[in-house]
Coordinates of C-alpha atoms in Angstrom, one line a residue:
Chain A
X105 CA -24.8 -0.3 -67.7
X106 CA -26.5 1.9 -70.0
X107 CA -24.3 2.6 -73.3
X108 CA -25.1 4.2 -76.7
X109 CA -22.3 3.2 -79.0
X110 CA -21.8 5.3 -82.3
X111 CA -19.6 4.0 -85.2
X112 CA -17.4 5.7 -87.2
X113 CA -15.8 7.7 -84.9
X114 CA -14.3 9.8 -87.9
X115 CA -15.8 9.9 -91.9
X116 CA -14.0 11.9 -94.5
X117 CA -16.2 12.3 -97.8
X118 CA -15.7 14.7 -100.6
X119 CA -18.6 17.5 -100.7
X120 CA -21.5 15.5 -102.6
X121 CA -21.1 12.2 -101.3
X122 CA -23.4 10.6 -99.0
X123 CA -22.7 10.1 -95.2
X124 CA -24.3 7.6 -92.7
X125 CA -23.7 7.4 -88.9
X126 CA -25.2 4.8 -86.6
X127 CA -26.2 4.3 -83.1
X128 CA -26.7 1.1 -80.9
X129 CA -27.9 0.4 -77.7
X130 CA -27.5 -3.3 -76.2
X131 CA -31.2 -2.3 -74.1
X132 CA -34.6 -0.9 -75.7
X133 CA -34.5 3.2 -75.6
X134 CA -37.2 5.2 -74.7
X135 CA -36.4 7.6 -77.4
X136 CA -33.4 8.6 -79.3
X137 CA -32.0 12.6 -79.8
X138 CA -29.7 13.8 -82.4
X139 CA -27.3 16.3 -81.7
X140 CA -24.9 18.2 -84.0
X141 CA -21.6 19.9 -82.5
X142 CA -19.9 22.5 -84.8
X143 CA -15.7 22.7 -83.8
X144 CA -15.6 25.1 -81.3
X145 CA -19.2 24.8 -80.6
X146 CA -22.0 23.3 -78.4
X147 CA -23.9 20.3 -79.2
X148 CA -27.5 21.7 -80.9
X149 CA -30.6 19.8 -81.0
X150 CA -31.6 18.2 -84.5
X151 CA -34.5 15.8 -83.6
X152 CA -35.6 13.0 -81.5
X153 CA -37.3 10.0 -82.3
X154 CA -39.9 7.9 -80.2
X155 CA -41.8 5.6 -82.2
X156 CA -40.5 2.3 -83.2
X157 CA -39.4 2.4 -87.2
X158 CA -40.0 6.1 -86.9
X159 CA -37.9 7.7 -89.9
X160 CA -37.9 11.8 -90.3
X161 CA -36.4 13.8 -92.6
X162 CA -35.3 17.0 -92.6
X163 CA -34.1 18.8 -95.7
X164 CA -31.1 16.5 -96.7
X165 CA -30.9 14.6 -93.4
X166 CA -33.0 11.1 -92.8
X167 CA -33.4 9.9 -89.3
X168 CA -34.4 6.3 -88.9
X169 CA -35.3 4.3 -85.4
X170 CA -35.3 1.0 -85.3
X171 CA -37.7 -1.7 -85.1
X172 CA -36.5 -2.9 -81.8
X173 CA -36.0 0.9 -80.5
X174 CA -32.1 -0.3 -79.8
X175 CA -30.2 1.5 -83.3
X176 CA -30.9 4.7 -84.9
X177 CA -29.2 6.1 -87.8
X178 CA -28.4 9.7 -89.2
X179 CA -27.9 9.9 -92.9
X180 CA -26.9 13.1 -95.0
X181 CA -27.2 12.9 -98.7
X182 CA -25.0 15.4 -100.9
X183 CA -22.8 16.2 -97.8
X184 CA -22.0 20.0 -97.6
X185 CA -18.9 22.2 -96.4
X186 CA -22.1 23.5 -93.8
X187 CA -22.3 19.6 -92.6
X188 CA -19.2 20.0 -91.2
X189 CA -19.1 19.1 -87.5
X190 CA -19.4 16.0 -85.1
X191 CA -22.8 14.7 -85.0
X192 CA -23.9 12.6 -81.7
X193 CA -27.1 10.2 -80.8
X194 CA -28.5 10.3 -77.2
X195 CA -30.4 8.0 -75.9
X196 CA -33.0 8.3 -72.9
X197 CA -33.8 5.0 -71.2
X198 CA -36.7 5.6 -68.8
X199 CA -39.4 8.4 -70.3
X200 CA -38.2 11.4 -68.5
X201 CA -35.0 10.3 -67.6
X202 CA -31.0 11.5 -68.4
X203 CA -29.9 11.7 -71.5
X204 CA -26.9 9.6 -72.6
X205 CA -24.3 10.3 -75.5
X206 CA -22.6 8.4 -77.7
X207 CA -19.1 9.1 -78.4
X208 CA -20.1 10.9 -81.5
X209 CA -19.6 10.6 -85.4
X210 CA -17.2 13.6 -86.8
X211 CA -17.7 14.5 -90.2
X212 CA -15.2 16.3 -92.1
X213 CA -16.3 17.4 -96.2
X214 CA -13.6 18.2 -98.5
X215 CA -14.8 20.8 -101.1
Chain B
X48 CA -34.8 34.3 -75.5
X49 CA -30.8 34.7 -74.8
X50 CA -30.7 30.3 -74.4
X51 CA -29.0 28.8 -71.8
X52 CA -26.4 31.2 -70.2
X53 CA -23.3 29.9 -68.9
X54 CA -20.3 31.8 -67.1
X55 CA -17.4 32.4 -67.2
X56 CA -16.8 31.0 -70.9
X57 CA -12.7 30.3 -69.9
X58 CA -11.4 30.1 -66.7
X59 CA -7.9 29.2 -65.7
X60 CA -7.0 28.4 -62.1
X61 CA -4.1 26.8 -60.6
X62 CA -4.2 23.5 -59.0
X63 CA -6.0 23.6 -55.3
X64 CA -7.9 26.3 -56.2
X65 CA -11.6 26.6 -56.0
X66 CA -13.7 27.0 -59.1
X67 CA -17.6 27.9 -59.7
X68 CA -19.2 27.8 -63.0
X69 CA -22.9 29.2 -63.4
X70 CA -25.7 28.7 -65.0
X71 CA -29.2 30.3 -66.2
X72 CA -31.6 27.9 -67.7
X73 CA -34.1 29.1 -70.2
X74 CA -37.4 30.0 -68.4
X75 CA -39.9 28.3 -68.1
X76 CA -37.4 25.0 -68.5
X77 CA -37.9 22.6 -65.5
X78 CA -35.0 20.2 -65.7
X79 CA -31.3 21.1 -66.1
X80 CA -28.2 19.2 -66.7
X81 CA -24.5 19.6 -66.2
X82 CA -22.5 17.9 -68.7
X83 CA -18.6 17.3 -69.0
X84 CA -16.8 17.1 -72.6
X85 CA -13.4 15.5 -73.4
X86 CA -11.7 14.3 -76.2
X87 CA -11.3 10.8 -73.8
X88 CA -14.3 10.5 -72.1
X89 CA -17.0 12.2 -74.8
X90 CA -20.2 14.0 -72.9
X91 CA -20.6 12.9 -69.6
X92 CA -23.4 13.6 -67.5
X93 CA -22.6 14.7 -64.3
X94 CA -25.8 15.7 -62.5
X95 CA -29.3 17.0 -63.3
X96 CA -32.1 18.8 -61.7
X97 CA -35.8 18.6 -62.0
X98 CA -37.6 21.7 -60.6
X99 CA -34.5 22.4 -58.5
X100 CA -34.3 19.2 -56.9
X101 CA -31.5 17.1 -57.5
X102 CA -32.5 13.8 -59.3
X103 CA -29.4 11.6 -60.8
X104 CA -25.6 13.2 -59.7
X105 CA -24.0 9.3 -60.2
X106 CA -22.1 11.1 -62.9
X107 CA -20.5 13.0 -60.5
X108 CA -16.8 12.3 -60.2
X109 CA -16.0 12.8 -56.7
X110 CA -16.5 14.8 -53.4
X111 CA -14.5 17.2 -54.5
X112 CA -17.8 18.5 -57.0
X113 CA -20.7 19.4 -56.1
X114 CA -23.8 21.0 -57.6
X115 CA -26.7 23.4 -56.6
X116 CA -30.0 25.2 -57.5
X117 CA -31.1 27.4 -55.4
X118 CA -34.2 28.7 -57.2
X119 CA -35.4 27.5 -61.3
X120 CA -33.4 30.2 -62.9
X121 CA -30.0 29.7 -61.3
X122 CA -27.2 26.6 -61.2
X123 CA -23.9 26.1 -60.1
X124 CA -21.0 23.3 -60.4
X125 CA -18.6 23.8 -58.1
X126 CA -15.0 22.1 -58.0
X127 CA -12.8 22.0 -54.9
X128 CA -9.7 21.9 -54.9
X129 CA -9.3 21.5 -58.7
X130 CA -7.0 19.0 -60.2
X131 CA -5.5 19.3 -63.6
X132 CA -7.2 16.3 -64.8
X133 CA -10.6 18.4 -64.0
X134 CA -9.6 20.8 -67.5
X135 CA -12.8 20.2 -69.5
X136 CA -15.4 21.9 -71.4
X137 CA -18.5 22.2 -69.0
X138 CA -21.5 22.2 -70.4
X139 CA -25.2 23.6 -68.9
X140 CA -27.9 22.1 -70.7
X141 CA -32.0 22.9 -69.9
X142 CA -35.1 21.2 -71.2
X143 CA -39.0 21.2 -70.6
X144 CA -39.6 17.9 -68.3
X145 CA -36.5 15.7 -70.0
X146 CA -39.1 14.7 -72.3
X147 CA -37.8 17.3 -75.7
X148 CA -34.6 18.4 -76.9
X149 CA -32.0 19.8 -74.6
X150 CA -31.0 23.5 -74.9
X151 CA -27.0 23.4 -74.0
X152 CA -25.1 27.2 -73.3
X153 CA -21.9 27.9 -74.9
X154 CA -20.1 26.3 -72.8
X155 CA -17.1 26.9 -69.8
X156 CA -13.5 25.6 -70.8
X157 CA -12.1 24.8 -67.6
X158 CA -8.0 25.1 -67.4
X159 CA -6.5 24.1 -64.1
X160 CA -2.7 24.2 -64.5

């Protein structure tokens, strides 16, 4: 069936270092979300990508879809104590259709 | 805008009982989503809605839920009887056509003992 699988499941970096989490779908996606879950919290939209190769960046976080529209990737450069949280791809098969999760990356930064 | 609005944020209930969890989308949103969270299982989907009618409920995990909306600004999950292995965090979730970024509420932590 329809799967996103995201690897690590856990990353530990000291605050500065560089953190990278990636997605991978065994079909094409229609588009790809990113979602970031504070402990305690709800998951809170970060950005979504649609073209194929698309790469956004927002402040210190790069976004990157793949070729193929089947991986995605999340990378945060300089982690923060703020970065702290477990950060999760989504992927939506059919334009309009459900969203589904991966099992989500958590980050934790040691100051 | 207060977001998506979920309630109660805990609930406890003993085994058998029957539980109802609520939700107001954003307005204006046309498609909503109830989602399950676990330390085992991650997010599940369990259902979702576009403008009111029910689209996709495979995710849901047996008769004993179901699901309504009644009218665009108002959703509810309910559970009966609840089962211990139904404790979860529920999750509400709204977005403009499934085509942008979902919206989720705070959330319902769901305790049945």
């Amino acid at each position: 069936g329809q799967q996103v699988m995201q690897i690590p499941q856990y990353q530990h970096v000291q605050e500065g270092e560089d953190f990278t989490t990636y997605c991978n779908s065994s079909t094409t996606l229609s588009n790809i979300q990113w979602y970031k879950q504070r402990p305690g919290g709800h998951p809170v939209f970060l950005i979504q990508l649609v073209k194929s190769g698309e790469v956004k960046k927002q402040k210190r976080l790069t976004f990157q879809f793949g070729e193929a529209k089947k991986n995605s990737s999340l990378h945060i450069t300089a982690t923060q104590t703020t970065d702290v949280g477990t950060y999760f791809c989504a992927g939506v098969y059919n334009q309009g259709g459900k969203l589904i999760f991966g099992q989500g990356t958590e980050l934790s930064v040691k100051p | 805008d207060a977001g998506v609005i979920q309630s109660p944020r805990h609930e406890v209930t003993e085994m058998g009982q029957e539980v109802t969890l609520r939700c107001k989308p954003i307005s204006g949103h046309n498609s909503l989503f109830w989602y399950r969270q676990t330390m085992m299982r991650g997010l599940e989907l369990l259902i979702y809605f576009n403008n009111n009618v029910p689209i996709d409920d495979s995710g849901m995990p047996e008769d004993r839920f179901s699901a309504k909306m009644p009218n665009a600004s108002f959703s509810t999950l309910k559970i009966q009887p609840s089962e211990p292995r139904d404790s979860a965090v529920y999750f509400c979730a709204s977005s403009l056509g499934g085509y942008d970024g979902y919206t989720f509420g705070s959330g319902t932590r769901l305790t049945v003992v």
